[in-house]
Tab-separated table of C-alpha atoms and ligand atoms in Angstrom:
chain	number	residue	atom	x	y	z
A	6	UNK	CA	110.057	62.371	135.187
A	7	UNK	CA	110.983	65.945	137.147
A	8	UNK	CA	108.336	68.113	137.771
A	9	UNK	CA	110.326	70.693	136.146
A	10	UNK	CA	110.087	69.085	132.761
A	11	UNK	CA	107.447	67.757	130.596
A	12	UNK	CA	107.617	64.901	128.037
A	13	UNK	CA	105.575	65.143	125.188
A	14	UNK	CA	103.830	61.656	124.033
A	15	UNK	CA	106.204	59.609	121.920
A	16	UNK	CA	105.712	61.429	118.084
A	17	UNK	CA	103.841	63.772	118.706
A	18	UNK	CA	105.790	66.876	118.675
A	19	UNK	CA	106.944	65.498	114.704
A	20	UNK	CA	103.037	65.327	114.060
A	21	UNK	CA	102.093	68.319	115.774
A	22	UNK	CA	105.303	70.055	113.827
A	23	UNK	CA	103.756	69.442	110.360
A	24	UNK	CA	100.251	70.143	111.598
A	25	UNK	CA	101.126	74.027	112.895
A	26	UNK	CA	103.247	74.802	109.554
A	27	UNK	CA	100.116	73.846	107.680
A	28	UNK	CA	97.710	75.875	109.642
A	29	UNK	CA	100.110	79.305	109.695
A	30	UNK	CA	100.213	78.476	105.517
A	31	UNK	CA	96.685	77.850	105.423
A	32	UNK	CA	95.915	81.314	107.072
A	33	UNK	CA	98.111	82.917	105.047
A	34	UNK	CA	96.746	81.314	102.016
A	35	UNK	CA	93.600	81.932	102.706
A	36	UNK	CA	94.106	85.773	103.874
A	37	UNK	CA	95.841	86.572	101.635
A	38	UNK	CA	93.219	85.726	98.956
A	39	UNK	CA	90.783	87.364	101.033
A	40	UNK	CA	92.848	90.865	102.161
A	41	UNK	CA	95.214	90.714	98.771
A	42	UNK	CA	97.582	93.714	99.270
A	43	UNK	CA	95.864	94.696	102.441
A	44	UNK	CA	96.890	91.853	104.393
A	45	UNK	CA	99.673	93.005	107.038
A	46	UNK	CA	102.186	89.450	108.108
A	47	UNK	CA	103.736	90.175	111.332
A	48	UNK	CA	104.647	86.196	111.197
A	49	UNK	CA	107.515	85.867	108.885
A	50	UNK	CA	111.213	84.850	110.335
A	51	UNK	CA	113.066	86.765	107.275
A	52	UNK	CA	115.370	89.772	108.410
A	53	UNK	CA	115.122	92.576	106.590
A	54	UNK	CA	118.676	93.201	105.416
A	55	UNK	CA	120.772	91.314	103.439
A	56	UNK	CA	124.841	91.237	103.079
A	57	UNK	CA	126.251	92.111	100.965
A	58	UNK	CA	123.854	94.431	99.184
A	59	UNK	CA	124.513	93.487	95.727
A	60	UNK	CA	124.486	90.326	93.527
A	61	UNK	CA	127.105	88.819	92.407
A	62	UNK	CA	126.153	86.224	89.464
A	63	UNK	CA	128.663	83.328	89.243
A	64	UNK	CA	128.981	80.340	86.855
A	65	UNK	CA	127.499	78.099	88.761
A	66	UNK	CA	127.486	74.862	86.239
A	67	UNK	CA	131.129	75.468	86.719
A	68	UNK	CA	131.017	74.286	90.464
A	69	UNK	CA	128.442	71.843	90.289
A	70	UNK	CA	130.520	68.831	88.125
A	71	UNK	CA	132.063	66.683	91.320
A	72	UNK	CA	130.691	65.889	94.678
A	73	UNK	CA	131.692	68.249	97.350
A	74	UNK	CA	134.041	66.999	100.496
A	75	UNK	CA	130.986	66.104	103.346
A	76	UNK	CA	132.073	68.734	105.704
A	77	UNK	CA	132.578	71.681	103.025
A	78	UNK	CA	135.192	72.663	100.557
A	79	UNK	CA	138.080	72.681	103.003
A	80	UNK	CA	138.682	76.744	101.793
A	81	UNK	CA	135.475	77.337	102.776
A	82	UNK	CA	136.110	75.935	106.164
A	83	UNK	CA	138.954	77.488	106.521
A	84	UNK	CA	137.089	80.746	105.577
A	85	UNK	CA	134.351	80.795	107.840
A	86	UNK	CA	136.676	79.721	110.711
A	87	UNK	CA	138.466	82.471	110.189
A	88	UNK	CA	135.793	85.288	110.290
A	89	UNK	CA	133.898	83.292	113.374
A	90	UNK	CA	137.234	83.202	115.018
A	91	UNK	CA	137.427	86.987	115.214
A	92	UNK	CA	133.622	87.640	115.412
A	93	UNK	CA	133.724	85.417	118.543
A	94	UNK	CA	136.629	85.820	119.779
A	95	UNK	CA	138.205	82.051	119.656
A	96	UNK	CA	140.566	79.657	118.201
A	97	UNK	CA	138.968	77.943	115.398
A	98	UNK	CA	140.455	76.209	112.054
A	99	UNK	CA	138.958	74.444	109.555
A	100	UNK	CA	138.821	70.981	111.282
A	101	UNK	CA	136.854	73.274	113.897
A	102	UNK	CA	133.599	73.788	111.189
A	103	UNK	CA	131.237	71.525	109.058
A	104	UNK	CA	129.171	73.066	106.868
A	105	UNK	CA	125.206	72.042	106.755
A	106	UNK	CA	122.264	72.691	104.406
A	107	UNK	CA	121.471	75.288	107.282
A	108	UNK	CA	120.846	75.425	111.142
A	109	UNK	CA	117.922	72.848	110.452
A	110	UNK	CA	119.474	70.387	108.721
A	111	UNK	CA	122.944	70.791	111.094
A	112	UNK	CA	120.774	70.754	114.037
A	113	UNK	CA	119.207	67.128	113.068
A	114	UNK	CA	122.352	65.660	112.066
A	115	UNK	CA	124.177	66.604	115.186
A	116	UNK	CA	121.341	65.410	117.147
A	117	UNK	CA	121.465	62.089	115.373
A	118	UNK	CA	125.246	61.486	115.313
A	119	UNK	CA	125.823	62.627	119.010
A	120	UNK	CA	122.730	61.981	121.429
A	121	UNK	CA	121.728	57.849	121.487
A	122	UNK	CA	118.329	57.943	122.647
A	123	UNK	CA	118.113	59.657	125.714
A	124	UNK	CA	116.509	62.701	126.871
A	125	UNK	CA	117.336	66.183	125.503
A	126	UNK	CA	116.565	69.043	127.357
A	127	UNK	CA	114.891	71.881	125.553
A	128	UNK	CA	113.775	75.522	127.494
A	129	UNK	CA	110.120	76.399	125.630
A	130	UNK	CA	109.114	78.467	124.693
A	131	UNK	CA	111.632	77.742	121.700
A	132	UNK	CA	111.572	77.166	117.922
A	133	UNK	CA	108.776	74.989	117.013
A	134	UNK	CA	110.996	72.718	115.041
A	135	UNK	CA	113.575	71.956	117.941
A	136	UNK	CA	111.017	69.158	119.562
A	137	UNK	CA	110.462	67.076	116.367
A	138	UNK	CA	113.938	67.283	115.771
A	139	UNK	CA	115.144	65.543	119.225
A	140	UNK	CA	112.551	63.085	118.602
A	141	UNK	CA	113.922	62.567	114.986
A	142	UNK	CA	117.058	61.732	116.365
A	143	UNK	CA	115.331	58.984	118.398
A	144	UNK	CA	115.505	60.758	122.032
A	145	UNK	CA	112.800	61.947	123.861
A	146	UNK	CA	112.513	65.871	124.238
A	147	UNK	CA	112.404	67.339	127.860
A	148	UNK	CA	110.906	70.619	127.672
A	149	UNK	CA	111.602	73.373	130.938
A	150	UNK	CA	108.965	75.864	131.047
A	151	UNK	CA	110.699	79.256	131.301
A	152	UNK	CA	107.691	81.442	131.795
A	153	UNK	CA	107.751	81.449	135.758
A	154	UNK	CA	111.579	82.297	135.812
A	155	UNK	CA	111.541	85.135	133.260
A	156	UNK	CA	111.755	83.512	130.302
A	157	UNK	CA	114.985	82.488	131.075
A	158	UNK	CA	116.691	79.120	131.688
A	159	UNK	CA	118.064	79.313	135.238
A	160	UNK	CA	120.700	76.568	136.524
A	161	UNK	CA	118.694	75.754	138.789
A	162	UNK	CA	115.993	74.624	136.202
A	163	UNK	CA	118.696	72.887	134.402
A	164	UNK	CA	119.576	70.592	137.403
A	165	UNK	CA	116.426	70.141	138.520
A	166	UNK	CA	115.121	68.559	134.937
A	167	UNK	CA	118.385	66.444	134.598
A	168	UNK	CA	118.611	63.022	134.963
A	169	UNK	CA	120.607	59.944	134.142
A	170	UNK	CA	119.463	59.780	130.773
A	171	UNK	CA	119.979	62.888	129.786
A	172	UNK	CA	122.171	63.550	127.053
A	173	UNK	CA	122.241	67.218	125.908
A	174	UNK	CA	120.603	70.569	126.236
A	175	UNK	CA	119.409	72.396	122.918
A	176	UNK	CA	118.833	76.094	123.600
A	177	UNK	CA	118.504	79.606	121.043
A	178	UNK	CA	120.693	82.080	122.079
A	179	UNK	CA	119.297	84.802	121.146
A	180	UNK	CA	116.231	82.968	121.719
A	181	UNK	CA	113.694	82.702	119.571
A	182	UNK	CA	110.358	83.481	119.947
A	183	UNK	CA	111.437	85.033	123.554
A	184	UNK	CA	114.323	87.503	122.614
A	185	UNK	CA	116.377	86.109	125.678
A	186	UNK	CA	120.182	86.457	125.183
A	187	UNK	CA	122.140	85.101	127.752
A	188	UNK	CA	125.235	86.283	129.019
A	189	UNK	CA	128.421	84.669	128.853
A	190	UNK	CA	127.909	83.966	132.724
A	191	UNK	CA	125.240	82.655	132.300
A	192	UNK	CA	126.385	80.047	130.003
A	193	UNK	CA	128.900	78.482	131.996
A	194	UNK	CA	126.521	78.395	135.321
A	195	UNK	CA	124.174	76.475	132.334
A	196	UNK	CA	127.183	74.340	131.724
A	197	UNK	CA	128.133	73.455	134.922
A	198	UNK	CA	124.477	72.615	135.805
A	199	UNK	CA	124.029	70.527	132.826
A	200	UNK	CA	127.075	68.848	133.713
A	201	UNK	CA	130.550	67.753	131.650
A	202	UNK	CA	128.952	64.568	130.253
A	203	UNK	CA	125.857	66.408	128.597
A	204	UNK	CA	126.113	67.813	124.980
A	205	UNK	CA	125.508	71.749	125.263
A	206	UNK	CA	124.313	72.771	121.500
A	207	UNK	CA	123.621	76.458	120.950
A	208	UNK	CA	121.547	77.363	118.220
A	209	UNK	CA	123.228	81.057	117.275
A	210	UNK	CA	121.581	81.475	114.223
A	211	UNK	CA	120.606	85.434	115.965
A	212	UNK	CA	123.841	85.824	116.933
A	213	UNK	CA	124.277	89.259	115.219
A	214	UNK	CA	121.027	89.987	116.307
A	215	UNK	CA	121.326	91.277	120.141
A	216	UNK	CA	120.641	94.898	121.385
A	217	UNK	CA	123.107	95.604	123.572
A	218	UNK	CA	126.213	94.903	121.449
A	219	UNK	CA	127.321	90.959	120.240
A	220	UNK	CA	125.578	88.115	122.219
A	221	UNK	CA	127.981	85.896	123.953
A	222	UNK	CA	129.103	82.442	122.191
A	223	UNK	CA	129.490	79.387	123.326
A	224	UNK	CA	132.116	78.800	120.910
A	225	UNK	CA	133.770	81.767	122.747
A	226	UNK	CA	132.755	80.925	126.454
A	227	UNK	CA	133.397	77.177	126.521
A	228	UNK	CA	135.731	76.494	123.509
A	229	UNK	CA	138.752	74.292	124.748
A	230	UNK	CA	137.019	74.272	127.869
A	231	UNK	CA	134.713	71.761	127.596
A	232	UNK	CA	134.408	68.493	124.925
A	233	UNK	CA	130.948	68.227	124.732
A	234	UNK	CA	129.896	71.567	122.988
A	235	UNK	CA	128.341	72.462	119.639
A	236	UNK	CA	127.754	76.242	118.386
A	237	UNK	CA	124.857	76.598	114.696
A	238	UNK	CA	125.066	79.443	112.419
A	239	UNK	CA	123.646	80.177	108.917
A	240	UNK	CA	123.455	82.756	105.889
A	241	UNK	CA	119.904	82.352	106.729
A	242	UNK	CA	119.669	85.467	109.540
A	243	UNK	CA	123.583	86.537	109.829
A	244	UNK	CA	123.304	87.283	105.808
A	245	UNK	CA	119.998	87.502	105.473
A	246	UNK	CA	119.741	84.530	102.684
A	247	UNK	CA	117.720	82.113	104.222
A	248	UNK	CA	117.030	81.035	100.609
A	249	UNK	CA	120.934	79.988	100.373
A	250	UNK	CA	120.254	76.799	102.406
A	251	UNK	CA	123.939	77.137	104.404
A	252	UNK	CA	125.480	77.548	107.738
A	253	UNK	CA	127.851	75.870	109.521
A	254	UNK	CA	128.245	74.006	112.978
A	255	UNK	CA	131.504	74.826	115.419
A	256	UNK	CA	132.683	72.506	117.693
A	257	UNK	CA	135.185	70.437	118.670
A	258	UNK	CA	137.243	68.354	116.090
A	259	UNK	CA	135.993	64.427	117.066
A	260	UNK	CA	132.730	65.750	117.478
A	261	UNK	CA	132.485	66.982	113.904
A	262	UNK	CA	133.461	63.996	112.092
A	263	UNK	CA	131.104	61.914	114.230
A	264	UNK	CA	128.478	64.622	112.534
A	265	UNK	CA	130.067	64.482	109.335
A	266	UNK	CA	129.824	61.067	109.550
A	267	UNK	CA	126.039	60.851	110.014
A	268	UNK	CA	125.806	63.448	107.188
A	269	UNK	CA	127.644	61.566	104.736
A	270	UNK	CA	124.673	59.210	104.743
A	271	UNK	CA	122.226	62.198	105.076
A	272	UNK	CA	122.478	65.562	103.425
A	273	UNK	CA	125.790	64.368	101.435
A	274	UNK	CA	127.427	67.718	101.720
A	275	UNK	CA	126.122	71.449	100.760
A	276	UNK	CA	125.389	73.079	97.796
A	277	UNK	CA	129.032	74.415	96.322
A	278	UNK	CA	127.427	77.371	95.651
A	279	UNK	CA	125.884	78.204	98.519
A	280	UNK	CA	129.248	77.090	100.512
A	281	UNK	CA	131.119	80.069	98.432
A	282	UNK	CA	128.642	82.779	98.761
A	283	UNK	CA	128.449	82.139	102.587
A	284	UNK	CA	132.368	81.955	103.151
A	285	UNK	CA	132.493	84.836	101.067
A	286	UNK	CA	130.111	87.208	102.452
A	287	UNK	CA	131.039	86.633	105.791
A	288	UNK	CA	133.588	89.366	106.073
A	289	UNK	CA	131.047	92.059	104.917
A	290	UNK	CA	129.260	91.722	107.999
A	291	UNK	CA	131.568	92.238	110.214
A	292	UNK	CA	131.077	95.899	111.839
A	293	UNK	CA	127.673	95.785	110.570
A	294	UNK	CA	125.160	96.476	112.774
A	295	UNK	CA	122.355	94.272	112.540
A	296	UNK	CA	120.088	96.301	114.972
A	297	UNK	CA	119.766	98.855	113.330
A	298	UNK	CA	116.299	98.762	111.526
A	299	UNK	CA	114.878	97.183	114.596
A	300	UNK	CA	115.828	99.225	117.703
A	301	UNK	CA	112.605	101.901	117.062
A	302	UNK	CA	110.303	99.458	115.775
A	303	UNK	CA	111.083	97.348	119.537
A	304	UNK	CA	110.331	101.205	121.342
A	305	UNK	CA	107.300	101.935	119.298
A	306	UNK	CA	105.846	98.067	119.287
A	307	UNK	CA	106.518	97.914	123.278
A	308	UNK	CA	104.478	100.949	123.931
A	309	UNK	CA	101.781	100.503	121.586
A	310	UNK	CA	101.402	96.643	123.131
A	311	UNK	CA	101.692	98.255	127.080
A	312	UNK	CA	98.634	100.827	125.719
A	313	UNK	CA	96.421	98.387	124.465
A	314	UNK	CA	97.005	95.823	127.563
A	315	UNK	CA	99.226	93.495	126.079
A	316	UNK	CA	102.029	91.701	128.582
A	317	UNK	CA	104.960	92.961	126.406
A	318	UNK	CA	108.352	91.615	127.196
A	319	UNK	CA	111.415	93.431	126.351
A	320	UNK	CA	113.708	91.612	123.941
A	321	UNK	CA	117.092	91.611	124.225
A	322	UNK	CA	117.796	89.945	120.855
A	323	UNK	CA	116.179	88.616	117.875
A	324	UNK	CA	114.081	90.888	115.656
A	325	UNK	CA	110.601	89.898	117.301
A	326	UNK	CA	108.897	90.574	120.516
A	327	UNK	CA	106.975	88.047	122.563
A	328	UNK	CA	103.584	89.557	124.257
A	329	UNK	CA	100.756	88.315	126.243
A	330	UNK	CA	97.562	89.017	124.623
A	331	UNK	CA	95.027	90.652	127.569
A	332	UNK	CA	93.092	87.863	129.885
A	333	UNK	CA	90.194	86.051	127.295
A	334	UNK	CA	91.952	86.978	124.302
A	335	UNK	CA	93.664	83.558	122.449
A	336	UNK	CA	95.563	84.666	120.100
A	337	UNK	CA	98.489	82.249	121.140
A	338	UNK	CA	96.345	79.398	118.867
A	339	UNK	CA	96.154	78.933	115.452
A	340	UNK	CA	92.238	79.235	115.764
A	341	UNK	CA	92.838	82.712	117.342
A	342	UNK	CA	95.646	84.021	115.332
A	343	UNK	CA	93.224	82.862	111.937
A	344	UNK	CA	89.864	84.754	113.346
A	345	UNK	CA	92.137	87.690	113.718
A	346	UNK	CA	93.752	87.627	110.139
A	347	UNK	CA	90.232	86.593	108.518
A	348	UNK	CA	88.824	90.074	110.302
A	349	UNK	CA	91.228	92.334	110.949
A	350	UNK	CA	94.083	91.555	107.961
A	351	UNK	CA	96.790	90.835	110.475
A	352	UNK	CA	98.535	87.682	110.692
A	353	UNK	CA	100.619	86.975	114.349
A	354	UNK	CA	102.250	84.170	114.861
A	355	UNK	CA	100.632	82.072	117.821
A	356	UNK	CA	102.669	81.239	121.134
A	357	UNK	CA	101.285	77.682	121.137
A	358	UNK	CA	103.581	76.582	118.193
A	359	UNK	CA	106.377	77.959	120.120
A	360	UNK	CA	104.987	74.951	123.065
A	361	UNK	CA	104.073	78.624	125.108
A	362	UNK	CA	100.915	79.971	126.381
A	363	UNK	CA	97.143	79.881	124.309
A	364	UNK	CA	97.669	83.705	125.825
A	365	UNK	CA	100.889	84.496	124.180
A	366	UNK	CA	101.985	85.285	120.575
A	367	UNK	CA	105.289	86.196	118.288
A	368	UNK	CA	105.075	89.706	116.542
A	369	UNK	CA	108.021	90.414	113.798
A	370	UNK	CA	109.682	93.350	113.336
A	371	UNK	CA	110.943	92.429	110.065
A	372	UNK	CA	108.381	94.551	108.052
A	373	UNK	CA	108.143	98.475	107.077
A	374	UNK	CA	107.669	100.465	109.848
A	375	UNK	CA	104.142	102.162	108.378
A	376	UNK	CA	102.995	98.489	108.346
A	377	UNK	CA	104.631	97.501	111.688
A	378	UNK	CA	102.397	100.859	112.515
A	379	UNK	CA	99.251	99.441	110.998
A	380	UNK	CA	99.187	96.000	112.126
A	381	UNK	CA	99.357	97.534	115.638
A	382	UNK	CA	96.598	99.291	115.077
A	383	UNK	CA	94.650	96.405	113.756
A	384	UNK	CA	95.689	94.615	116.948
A	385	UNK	CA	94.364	97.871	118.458
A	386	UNK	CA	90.883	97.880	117.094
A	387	UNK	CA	90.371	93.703	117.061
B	565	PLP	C1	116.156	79.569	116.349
B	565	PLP	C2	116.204	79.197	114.904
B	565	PLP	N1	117.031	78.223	114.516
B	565	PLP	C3	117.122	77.843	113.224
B	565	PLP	C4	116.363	78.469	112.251
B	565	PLP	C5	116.454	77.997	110.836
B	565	PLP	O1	117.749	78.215	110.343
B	565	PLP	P1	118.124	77.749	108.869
B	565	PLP	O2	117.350	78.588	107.917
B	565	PLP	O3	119.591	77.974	108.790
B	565	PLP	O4	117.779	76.292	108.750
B	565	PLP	C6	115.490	79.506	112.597
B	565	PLP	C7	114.663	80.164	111.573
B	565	PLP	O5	113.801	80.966	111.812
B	565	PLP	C8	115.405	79.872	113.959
B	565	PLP	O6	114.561	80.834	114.359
């Protein structure tokens, strides 16, 4: 084992998985009985748009009669490869996409189709689910600590943690909780580090989501580059319908039907449905700009955190900000985070489900701004 990584005991990231979802619902539960409207959730993943605006009903008993083709309705396909093609600015067809029950449930299959036991590399702090998942697919998860560089995964850290068995690299870009986005330079110095034999899967589901104009893609970066790459997107943030259960995975062609194959045993295919209203709403995001609602909530959040002591780190992407909580406060644990919401009516979510620091915690900015305003000041006063 490098020094630069850290195993986690065999199963217990799955366990420790389903124990932090229960505690953050158990808070909530239980605040939100106690605070009823009052209670402020700075915790929640949703974004706060959705595309397109309206609803379209459609007859869907009509769709629903035959199984759907594992990988997607091949117009679908052929639909969202067209609008990721130009959105990222690559080649892609329809044997280029599968479609998944979302970035979850695309993430998991991939992993268990492409990486044979093994060690996966995974920079934390990350998404609490990405840990179990690896060990779901039967490897063992490597996790780099990128607090000392930054909060971002350097090459160097990459080559370092590497080792014979390793078989990929998982990594959010835009990161969640962090806000890291890396640049397109970046990811090939990450690629060449990780090496040509190791599976480089980006989990893009913020891809929209970046500051400083569109975050670069793998998909765009590496495409016919490299063989061993995977790119995850979903209707869950891009359209803001987590609730559709759909996104798809890029990649190349053998790749995918090693995936597909896996999922044909698995998910069986997504929702037809969900497959049209994703491939159909596609196109009305492009031009939009996510940002938008969240560029003076990050300005007003960052210097409310820097006045009341808080280690606030700028994000780049995502629609959350990652902060240190002053020296003796812990509201990185779920113990912390629930003696906060049980007194002050303020729910956080806590760095240590993230695999970060007791000291560090995830604040959304996915909520009206008067309430953005007065769960700061809750923070304030705590
Ligand atoms: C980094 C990351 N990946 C994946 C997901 C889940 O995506 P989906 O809803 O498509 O399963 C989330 C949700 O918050 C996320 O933050």
């Amino acid at each position: 084992l490098s020094a630069a990584a850290t195993t986690i005991a065999s199963g217990g990231c799955r366990t420790a998985a389903v124990r932090r979802r229960g505690e953050l619902l158990e808070i909530r539960r239980h605040c939100a009985a106690r605070w009823g409207e009052e209670l402020i959730d700075l915790s929640r993943s949703e974004p706060i748009a959705a595309w397109p605006g309206t609803s379209e009903p459609c007859d869907v008993w009509a769709m629903t009669r035959r199984y759907p083709p594992i990988a997607g309705l091949p117009a679908a396909r052929a639909a969202v490869a067209r609008a990721y093609a130009q959105q990222l600015g690559c080649e892609l067809t329809e044997h280029d996409v599968v479609l998944v029950p979302g970035a979850l449930a695309g993430i998991t299959v991939a992993l268990l189709a492409l990486v044979d036991g093994g060690e996966v590399l995974v920079p934390v702090p990350c998404y609490p689910p990405s840990l179990a998942q690896v060990e779901l697919a039967g490897a063992v998860p490597l996790a780099i600590d990128t607090e000392p560089t930054g909060w971002r995964l350097t090459p160097e850290a990459v080559e370092r943690a590497r080792g014979p068995r390793t078989r990929a690299l998982l990594l959010s870009n835009p990161a969640n909780p962090t806000g890291v986005v890396y640049t397109a330079g970046e990811l090939r110095q990450l690629a060449a580090a990780a090496g040509p034999e190791v599976l480089l899967i980006a989990d893009e589901v913020y891809g929209e989501f970046a500051y400083d104009g569109p975050a670069a893609s793998l998909a765009g970066v590496l495409g016919r580059e490299r063989d061993a790459w995977l790119v995850v997107r979903s209707a869950s943030k891009t359209i803001g319908r987590p609730g559709l259960r759909v996104g798809a995975l890029l990649g190349p062609r053998d790749l995918l039907a090693q995936v597909a194959a896996v999922a044909a045993s698995f998910v069986g295919g997504v929702s037809v449905p969900a497959q049209l209203a994703f491939s159909a709403a596609l196109p009305a995001v492009r031009g939009s700009d996510h940002m938008r609602p969240y560029r003076r909530r990050r300005e007003q959040v960052l210097a409310r955190l820097a006045a009341i002591g808080f280690e606030a780190h700028a994000p780049q992407g995502t629609y959350y900000v990652w902060a240190g909580g002053p020296p003796g406060m812990r509201l990185g644990t779920s113990a912390g985070v629930r003696e906060l919401a049980d007194r002050a009516g303020v729910i956080v979510a806590p760095g240590e489900h993230y695999c970060g620091s007791s000291r560090h915690l995830r604040i959304s900015l996915s909520v009206r701004a008067a309430e953005l305003a007065a769960g700061l000041d809750r923070l304030a006063a705590a």
